[in-house]
Tab-separated table of C-alpha atoms and ligand atoms in Angstrom:
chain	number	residue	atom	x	y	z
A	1472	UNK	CA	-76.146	21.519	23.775
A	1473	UNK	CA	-74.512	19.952	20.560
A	1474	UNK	CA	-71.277	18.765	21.511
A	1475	UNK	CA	-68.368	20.432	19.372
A	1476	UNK	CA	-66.364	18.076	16.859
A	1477	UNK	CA	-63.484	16.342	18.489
A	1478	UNK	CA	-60.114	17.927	18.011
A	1479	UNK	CA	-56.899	15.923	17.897
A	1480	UNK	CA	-53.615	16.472	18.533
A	1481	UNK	CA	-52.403	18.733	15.739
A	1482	UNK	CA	-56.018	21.113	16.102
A	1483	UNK	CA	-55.161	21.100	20.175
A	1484	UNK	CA	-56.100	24.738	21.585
A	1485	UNK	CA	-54.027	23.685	24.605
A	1486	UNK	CA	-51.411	26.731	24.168
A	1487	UNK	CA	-54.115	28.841	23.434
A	1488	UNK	CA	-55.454	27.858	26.574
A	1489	UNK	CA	-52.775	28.026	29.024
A	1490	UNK	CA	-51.016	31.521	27.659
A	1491	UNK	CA	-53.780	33.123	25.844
A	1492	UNK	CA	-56.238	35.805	28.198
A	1493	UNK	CA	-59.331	34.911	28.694
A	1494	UNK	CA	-60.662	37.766	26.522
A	1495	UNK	CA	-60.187	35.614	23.079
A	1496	UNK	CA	-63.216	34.991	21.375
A	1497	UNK	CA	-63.023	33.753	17.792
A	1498	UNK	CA	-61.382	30.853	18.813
A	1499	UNK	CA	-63.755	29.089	20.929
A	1500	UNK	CA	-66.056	29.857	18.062
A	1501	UNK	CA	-63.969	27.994	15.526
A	1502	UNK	CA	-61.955	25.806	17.706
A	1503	UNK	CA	-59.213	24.368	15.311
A	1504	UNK	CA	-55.922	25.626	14.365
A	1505	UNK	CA	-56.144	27.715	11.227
A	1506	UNK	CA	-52.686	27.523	8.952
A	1507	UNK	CA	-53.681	27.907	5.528
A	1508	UNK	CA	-56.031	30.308	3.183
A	1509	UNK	CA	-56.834	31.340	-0.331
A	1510	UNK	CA	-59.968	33.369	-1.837
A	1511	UNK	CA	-62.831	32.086	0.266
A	1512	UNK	CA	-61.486	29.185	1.360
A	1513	UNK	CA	-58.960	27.952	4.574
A	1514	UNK	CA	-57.504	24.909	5.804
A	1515	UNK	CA	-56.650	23.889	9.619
A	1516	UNK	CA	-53.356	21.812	10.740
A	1517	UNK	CA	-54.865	17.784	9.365
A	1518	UNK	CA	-56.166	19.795	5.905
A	1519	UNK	CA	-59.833	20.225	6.653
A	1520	UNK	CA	-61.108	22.593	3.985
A	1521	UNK	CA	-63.780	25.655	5.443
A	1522	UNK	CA	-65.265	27.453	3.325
A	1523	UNK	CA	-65.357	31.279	4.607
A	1524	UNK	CA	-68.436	33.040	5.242
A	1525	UNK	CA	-67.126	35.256	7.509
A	1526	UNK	CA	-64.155	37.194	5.643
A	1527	UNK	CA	-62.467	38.603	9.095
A	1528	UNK	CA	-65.374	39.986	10.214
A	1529	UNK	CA	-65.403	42.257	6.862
A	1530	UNK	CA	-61.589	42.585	6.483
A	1531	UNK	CA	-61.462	40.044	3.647
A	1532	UNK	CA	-63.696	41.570	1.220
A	1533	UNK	CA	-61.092	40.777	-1.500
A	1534	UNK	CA	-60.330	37.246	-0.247
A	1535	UNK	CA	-57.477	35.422	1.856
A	1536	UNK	CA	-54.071	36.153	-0.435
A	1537	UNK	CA	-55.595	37.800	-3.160
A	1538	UNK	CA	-53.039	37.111	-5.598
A	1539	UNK	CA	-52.560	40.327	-7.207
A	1540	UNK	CA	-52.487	41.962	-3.848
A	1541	UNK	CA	-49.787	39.520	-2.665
A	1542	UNK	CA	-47.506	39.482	-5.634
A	1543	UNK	CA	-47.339	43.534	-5.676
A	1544	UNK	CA	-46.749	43.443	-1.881
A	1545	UNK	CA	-43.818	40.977	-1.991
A	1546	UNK	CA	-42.294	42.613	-5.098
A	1547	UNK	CA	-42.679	45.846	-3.042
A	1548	UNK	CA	-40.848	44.218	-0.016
A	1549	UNK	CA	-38.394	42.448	-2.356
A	1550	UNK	CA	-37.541	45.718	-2.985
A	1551	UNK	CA	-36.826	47.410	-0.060
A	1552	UNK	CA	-39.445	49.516	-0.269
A	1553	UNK	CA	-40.546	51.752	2.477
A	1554	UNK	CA	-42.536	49.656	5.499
A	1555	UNK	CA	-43.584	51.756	8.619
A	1556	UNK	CA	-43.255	55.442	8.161
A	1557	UNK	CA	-45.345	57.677	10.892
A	1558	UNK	CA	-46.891	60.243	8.554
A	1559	UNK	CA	-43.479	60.978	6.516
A	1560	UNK	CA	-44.235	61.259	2.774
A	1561	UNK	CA	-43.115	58.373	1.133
A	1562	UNK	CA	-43.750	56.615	-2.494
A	1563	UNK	CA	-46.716	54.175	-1.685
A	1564	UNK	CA	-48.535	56.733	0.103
A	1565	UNK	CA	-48.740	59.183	-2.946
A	1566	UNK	CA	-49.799	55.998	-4.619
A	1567	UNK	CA	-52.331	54.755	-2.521
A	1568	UNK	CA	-53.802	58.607	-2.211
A	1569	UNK	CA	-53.718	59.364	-5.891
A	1570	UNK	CA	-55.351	56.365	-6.478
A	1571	UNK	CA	-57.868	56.870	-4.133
A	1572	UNK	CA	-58.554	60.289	-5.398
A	1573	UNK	CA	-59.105	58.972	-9.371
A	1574	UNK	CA	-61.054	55.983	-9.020
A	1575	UNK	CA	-63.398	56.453	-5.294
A	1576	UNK	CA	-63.358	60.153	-4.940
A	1577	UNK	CA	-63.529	62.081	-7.955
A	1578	UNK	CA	-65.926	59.780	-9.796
A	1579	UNK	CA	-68.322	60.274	-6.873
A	1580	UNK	CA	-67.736	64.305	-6.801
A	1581	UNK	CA	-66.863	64.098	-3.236
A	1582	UNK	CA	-64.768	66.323	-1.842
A	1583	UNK	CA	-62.475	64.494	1.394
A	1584	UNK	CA	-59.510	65.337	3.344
A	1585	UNK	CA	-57.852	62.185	3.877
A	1586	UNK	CA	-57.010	61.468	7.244
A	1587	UNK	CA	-54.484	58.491	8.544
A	1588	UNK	CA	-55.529	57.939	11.961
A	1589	UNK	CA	-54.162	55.076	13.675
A	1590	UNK	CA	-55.174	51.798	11.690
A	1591	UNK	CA	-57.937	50.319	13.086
A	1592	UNK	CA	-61.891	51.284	12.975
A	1593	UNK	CA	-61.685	52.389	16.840
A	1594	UNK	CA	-59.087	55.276	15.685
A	1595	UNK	CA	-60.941	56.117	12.803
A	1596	UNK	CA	-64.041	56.640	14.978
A	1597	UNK	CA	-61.794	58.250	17.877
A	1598	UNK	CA	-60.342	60.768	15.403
A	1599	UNK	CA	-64.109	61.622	13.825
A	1600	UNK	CA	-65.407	62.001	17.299
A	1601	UNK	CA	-62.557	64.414	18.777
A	1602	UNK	CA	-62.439	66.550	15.402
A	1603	UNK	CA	-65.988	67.006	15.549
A	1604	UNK	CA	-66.191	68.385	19.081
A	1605	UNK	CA	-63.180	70.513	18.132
A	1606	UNK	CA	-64.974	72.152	15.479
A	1607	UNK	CA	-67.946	72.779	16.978
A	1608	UNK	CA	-67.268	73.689	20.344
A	1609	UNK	CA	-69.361	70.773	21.402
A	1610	UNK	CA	-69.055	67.736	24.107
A	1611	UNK	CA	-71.699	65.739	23.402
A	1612	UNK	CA	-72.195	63.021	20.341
A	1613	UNK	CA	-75.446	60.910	19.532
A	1614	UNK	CA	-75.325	57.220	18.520
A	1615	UNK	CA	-78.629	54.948	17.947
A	1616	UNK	CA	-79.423	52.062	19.676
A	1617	UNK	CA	-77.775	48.804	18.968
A	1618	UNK	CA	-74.760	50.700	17.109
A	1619	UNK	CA	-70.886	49.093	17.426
A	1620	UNK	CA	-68.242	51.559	16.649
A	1621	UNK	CA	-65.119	49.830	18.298
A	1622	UNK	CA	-63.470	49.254	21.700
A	1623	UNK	CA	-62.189	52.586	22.702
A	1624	UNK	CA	-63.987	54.555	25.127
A	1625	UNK	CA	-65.420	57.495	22.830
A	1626	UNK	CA	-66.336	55.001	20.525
A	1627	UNK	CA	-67.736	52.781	23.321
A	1628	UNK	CA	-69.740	55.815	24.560
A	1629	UNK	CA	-71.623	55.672	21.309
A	1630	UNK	CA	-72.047	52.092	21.483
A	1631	UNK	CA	-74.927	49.907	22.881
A	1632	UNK	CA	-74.145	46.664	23.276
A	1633	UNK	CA	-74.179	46.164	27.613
A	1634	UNK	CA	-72.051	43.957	27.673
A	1635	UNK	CA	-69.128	45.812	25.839
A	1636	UNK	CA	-70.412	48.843	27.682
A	1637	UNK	CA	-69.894	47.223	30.918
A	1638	UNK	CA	-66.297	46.912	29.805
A	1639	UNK	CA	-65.424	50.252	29.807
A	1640	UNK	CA	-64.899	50.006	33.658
A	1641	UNK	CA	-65.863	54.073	34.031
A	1642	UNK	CA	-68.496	55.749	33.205
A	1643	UNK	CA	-69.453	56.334	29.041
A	1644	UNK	CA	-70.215	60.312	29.042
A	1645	UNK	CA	-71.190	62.888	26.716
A	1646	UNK	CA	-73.119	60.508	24.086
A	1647	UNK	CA	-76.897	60.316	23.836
A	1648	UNK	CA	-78.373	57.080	22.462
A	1649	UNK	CA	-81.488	57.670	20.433
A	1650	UNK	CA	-83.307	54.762	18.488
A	1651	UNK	CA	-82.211	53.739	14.866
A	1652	UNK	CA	-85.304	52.962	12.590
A	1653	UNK	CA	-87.450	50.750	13.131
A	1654	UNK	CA	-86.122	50.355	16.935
A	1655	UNK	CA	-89.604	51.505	18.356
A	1656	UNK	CA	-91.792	49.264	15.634
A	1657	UNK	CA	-92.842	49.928	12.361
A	1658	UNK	CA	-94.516	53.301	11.710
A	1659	UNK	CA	-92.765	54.892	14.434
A	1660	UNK	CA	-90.673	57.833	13.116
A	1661	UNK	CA	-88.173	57.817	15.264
A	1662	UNK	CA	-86.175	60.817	13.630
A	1663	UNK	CA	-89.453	63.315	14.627
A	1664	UNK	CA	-88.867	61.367	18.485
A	1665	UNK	CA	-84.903	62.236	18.287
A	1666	UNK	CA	-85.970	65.907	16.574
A	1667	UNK	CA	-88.169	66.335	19.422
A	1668	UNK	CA	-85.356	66.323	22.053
A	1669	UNK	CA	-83.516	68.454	20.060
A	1670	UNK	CA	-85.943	71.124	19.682
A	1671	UNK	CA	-87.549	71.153	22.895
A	1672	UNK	CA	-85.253	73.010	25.733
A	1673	UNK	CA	-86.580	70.643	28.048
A	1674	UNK	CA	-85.656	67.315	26.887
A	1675	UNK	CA	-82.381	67.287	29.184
A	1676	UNK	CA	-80.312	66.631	26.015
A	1677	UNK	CA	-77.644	69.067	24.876
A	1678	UNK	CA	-76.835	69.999	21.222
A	1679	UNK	CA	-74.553	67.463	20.025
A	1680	UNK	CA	-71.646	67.837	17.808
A	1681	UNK	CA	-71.917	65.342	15.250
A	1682	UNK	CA	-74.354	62.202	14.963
A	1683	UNK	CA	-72.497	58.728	14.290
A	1684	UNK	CA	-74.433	56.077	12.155
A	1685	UNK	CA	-73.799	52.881	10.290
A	1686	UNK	CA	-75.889	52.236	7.308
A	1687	UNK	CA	-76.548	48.440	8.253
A	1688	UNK	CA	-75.535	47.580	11.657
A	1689	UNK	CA	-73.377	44.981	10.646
A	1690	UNK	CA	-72.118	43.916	14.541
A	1691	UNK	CA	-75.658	45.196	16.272
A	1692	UNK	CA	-77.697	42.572	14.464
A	1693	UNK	CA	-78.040	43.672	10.388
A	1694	UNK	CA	-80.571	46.146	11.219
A	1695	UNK	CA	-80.854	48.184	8.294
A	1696	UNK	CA	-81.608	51.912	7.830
A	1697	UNK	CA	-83.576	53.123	4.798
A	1698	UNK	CA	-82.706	55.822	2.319
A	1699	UNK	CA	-85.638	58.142	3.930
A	1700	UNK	CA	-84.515	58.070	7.406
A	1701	UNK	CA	-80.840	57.868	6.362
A	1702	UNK	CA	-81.975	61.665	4.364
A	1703	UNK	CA	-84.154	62.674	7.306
A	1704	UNK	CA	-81.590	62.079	9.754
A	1705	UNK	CA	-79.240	64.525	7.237
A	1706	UNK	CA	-81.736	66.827	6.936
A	1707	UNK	CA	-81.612	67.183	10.970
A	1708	UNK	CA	-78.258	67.761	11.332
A	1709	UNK	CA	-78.099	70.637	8.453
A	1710	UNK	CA	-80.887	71.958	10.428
A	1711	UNK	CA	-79.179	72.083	14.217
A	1712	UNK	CA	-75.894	72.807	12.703
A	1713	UNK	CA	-74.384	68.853	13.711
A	1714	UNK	CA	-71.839	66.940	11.893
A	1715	UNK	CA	-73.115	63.636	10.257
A	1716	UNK	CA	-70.641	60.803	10.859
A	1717	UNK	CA	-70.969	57.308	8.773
A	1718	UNK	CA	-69.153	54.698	9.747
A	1719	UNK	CA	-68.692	52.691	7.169
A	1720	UNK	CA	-65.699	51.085	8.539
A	1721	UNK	CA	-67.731	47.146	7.839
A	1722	UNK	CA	-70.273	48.168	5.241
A	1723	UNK	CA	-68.010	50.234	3.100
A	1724	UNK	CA	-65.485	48.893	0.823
A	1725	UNK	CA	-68.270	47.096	-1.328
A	1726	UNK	CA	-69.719	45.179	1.702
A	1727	UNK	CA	-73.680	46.340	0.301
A	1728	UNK	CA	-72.573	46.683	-3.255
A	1729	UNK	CA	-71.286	50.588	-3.814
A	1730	UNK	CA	-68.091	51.428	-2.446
A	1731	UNK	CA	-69.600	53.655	0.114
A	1732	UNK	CA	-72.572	52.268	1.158
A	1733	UNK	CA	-74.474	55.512	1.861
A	1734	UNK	CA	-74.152	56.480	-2.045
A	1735	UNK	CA	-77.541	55.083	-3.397
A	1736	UNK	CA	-79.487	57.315	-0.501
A	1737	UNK	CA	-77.704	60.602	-2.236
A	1738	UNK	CA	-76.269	61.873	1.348
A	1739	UNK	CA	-73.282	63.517	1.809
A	1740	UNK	CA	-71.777	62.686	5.232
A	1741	UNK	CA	-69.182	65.396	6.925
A	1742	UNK	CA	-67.295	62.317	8.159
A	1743	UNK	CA	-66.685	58.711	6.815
A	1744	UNK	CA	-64.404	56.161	8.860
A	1745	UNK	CA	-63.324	53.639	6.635
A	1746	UNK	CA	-60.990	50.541	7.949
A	1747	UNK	CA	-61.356	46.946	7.759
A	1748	UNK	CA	-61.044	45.847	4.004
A	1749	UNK	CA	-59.731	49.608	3.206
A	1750	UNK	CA	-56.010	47.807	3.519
A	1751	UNK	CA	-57.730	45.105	1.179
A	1752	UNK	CA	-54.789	42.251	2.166
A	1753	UNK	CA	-56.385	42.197	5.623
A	1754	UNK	CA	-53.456	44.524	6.792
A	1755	UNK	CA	-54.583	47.292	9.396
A	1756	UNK	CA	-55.124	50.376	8.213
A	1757	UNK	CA	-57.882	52.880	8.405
A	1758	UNK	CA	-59.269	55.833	7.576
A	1759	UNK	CA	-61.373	59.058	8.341
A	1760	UNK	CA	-62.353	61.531	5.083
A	1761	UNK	CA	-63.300	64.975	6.335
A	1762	UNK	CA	-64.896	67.823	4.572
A	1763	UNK	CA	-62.392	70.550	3.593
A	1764	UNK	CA	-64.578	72.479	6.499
A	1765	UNK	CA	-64.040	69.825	9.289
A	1766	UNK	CA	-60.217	69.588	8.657
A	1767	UNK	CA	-59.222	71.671	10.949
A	1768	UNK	CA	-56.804	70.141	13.017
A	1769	UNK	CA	-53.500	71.797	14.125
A	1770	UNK	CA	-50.638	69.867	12.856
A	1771	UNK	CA	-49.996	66.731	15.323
A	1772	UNK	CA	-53.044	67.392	16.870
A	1773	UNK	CA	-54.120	63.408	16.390
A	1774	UNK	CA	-51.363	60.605	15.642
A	1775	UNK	CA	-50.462	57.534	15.808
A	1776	UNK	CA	-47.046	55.451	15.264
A	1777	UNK	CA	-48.904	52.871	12.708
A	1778	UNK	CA	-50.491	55.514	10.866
A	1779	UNK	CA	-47.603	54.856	8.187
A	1780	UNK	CA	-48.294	51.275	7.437
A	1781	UNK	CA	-46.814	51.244	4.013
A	1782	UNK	CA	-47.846	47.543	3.030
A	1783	UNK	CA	-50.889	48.223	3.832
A	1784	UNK	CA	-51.059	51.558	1.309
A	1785	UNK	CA	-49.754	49.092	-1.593
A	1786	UNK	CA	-52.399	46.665	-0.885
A	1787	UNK	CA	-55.128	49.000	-0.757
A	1788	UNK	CA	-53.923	50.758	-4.340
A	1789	UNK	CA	-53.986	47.394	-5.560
A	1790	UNK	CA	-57.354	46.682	-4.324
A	1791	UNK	CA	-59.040	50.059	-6.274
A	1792	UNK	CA	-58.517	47.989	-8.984
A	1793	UNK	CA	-61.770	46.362	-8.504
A	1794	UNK	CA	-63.489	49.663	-8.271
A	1795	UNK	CA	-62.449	50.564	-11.661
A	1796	UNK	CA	-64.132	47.549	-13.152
A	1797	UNK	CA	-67.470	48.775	-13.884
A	1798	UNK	CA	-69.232	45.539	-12.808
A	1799	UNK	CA	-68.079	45.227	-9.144
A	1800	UNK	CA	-70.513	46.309	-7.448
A	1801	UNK	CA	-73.261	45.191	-10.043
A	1802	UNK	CA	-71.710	41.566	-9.504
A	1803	UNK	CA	-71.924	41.798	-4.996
A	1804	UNK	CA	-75.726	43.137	-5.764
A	1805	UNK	CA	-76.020	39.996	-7.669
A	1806	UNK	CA	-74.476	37.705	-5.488
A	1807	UNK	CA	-76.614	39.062	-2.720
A	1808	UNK	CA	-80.031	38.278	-4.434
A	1809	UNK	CA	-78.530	34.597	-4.927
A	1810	UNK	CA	-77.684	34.817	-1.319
A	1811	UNK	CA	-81.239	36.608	-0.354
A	1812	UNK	CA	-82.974	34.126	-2.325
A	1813	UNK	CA	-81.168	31.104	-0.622
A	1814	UNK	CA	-81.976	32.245	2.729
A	1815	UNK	CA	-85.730	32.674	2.214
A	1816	UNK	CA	-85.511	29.621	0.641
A	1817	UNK	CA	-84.558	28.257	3.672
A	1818	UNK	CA	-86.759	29.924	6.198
A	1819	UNK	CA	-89.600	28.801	4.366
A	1820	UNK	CA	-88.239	25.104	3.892
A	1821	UNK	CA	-87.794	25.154	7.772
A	1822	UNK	CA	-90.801	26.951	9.268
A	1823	UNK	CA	-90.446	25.962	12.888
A	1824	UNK	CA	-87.547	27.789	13.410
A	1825	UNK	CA	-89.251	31.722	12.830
A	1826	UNK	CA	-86.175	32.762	11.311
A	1827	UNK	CA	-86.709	36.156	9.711
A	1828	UNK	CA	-84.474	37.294	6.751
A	1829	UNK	CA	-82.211	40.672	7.532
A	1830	UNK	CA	-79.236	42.251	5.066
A	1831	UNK	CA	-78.598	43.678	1.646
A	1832	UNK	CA	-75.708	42.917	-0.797
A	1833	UNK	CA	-73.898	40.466	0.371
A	1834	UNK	CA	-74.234	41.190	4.520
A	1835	UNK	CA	-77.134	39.249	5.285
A	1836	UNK	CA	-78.809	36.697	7.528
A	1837	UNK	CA	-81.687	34.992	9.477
A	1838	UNK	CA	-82.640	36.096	12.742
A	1839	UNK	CA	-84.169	33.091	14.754
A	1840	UNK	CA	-85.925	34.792	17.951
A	1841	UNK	CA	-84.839	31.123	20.512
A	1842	UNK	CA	-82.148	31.985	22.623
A	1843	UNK	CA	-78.677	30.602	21.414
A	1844	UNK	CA	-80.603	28.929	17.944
A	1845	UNK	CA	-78.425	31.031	15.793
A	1846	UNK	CA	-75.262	29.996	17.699
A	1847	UNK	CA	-76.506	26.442	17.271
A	1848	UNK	CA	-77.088	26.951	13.694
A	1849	UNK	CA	-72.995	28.223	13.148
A	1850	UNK	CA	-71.999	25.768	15.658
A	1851	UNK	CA	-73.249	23.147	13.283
A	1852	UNK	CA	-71.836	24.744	9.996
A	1853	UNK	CA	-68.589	25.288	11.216
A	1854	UNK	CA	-68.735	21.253	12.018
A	1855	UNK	CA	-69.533	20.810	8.111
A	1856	UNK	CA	-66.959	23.158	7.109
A	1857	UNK	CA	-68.378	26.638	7.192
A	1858	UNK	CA	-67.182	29.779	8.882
A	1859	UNK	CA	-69.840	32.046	9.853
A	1860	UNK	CA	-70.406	33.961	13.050
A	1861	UNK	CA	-73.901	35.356	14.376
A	1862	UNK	CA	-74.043	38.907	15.350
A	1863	UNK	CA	-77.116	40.711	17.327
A	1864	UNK	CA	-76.741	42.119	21.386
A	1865	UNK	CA	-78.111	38.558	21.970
A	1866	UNK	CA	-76.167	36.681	19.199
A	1867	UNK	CA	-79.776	36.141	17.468
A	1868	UNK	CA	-78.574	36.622	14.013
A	1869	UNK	CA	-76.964	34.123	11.944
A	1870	UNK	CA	-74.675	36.412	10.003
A	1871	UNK	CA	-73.401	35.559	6.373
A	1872	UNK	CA	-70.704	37.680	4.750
A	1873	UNK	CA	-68.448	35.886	2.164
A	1874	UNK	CA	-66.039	37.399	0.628
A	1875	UNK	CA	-66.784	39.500	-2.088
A	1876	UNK	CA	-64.853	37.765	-4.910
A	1877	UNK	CA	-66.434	34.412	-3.783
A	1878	UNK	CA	-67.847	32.525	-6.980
A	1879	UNK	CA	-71.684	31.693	-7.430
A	1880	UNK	CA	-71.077	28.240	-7.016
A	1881	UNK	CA	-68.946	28.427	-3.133
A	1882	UNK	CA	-72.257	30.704	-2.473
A	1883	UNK	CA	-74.675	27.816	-3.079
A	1884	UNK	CA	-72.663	25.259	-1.648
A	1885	UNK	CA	-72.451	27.275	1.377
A	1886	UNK	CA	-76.125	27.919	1.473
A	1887	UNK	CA	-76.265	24.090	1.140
A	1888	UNK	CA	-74.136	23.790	4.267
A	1889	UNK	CA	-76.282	26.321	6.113
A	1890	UNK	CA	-79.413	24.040	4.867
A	1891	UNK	CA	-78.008	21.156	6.821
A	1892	UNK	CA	-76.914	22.980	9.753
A	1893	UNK	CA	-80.795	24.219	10.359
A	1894	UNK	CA	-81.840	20.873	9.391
A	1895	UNK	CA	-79.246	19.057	12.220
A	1896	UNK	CA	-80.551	21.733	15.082
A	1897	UNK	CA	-84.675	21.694	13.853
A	1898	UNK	CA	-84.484	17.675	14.425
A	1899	UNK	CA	-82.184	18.265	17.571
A	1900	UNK	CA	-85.116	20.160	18.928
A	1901	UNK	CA	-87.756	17.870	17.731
A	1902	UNK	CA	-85.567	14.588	19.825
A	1903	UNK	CA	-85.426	17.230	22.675
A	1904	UNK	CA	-88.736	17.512	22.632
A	1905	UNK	CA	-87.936	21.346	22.872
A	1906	UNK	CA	-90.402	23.807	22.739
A	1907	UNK	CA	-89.904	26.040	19.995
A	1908	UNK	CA	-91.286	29.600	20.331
B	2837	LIG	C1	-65.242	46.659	13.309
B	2837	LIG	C2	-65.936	47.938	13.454
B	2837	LIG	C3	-65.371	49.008	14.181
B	2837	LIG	C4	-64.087	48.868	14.962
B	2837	LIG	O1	-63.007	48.520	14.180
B	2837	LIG	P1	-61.713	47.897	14.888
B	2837	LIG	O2	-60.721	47.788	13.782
B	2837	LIG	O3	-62.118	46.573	15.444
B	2837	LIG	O4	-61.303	48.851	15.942
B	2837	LIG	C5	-66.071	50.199	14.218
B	2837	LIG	N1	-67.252	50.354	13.583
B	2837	LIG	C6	-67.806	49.347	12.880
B	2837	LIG	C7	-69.085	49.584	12.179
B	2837	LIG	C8	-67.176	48.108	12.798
B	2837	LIG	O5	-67.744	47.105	12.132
């Protein structure tokens, strides 16, 4: 292995060590102290500069301290304005739901109940889930193959990452997993395969009540689905009477471009989860929009003592300011051919390595079929100063997702840092005298 930098005394994990569980992650992947951040940019204890390719795992879309964010938030606290409130009514929340209504909703004619479930992606997937069984009478829910839709058990049920799986401890019940496209190869349909158990009354696979589906599989290693089989799969449910869920809880919020990232396939979902960047500060919050037709909960039936994260709710109005400007999204579709033509760039400037370009807007990345190359490959950038994490059941993808503000010229310098980093591990394996496959 390439040994990891050195760390001295002020970067020392030692606390982190001896208190922290086992279970943390992040920092063994990035193993300095972080104190400092700004846009796409943050600084560790001795003032080492990273730049941020990463953005909290899509939670950052907006950047670290986004300043227009920050100075409305402490004004708001300055002010003694409202800060945890269950689901009472209070000033920021009208904000934050008018808002939502004038610039997302009603310029896309959709028609959403707003739900506040608790504020993370898990609850927002949790709440879809339960609602949808409610209304239909229904215990079963399909997810696809290599899907992530959060930690709790429903959502781990629909989930297929082993490992997580394995967590779980009991059983995961009442979820089928069928194949996303292009699981079973190119020019296999695998909507007719999933129709097939649906239709025939042998298949062993009851009715389910809603499907669950992310757009790009942004933790299950970028796999994309395309507009057909995204409209296919719609088509399907109207047929058999299920609810289509999209979780959009990492590719929404801008991630590919549109707010939404279902909108350029023209389907309309019963159910979106939305969370990560939805609080746009990087402060938990999350939500699930329901069809006037799904909401039919009884009053209380779901909650949650953070659903009422009021700082949150001024962030997030604040952050819809972007979606008014007509150019957002225009400007992350352009950033992501820069990025897309960077990476192939790359791939074909270091042909040994088979890395094979995945993504759209500005979630992308190269997945390099060795075993533990990709983790090399961030291991090395995050020496030169770049955070980026892989993603993939096998960590096989080297996974880039800036920040959405980030400028052109961060983007290139980080795709010069990447560059280097496949450079450093392609002559690693040539001293190694390791095979490549
Ligand atoms: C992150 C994520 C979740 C879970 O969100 P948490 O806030 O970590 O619970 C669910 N679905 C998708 C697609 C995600 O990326």
């Amino acid at each position: 292995m390439i040994s990891r930098q050195s760390i001295s005394a002020d970067n020392s994990l030692t606390v982190f060590e001896s208190m922290e569980s086992e279970v943390r992650s992040y920092c063994r992947s990035f193993p300095v102290v972080f104190s400092k951040a700004s846009e796409c940019k943050l600084w560790d204890t001795e003032g080492k500069e990273y730049l941020d390719f990463f953005a909290g795992a899509g939670a950052l879309n907006y950047g670290h301290n986004n300043v227009m964010q920050k100075e409305k938030l402490i004004r708001y606290i300055l002010e003694d304005g409202i800060s945890h409130s269950l689901d009472m009514a209070t000033e920021a929340k009208r904000h934050f739901l008018e808002r939502f209504q004038e610039v997302i909703l009603k310029p896309r004619k959709l028609d959403y109940k707003i739900m506040f479930p608790g504020p993370t992606g898990t609850n927002a997937v949790e709440a879809a889930l339960k609602i949808a069984r409610k209304v239909t009478g229904r215990t079963n829910v399909v997810g696809f193959t290599n899907a992530f839709h959060g930690m709790t058990l429903g959502a781990l049920a629909v989930t297929g990452n082993k490992f997580k799986r394995q967590g779980a401890g009991v059983p995961l019940h009442n979820a089928t997993i069928m194949p996303y496209d292009g699981y079973m190869g190119p020019g296999v349909d695998s909507i007719a395969y999933f129709e097939n158990y649906l239709s025939d009354s042998g298949s062993g696979v009851s009715l389910p009540a809603a499907v669950i589906v992310e757009t790009l599989q942004g933790e299950g290693g970028l796999n994309t689905a395309n507009g057909e089989w995204l409209q296919k799969l719609e088509t399907l449910c109207r047929k058999y009477g299920i609810l289509l869920i999209i979780d959009d809880i990492q590719m929404g919020c801008g991630r590919t471009g549109p707010f939404f990232s279902f909108e350029p396939f023209g389907i309309s979902p019963d159910i979106v989860c939305l969370s990560k960047s939805i609080g746009g500060f990087g402060l938990p919050m999350a939500l699930t929009l329901l069809d006037p037709k799904v909401d039919q909960w009884a009053p209380g039936e779901h909650n949650g003592t953070f659903r009422g994260n009021n700082l949150a709710f001024v962030c997030a109005a604040e952050a819809l300011r972007y979606w008014e400007k007509e150019n957002f999204a225009a400007s992350v579709i352009e950033k992501g051919k820069q990025l897309e033509n960077g990476l192939k760039g790359l791939i074909s400037q270091f042909p040994e390595l088979k890395g094979e370009w995945r993504g759209r807007g500005l979630i992308q990345g190269i997945m390099f079929p060795m075993e533990g190359m990709a983790g090399e490959i961030c291991a090395a950038a995050f020496r030169r100063g770049l955070i980026m994490e892989t993603s993939g059941t096998d960590s096989e993808v080297a996974k880039i997702m800036p920040p959405l503000i980030i400028d052109k010229y961060s983007l290139q310098r980080g795709l010069g840092i990447l560059g280097d980093s496949m450079e450093e591990v392609a002559e690693y394996y040539r001293k190694e005298r390791i095979k490549l496959i």
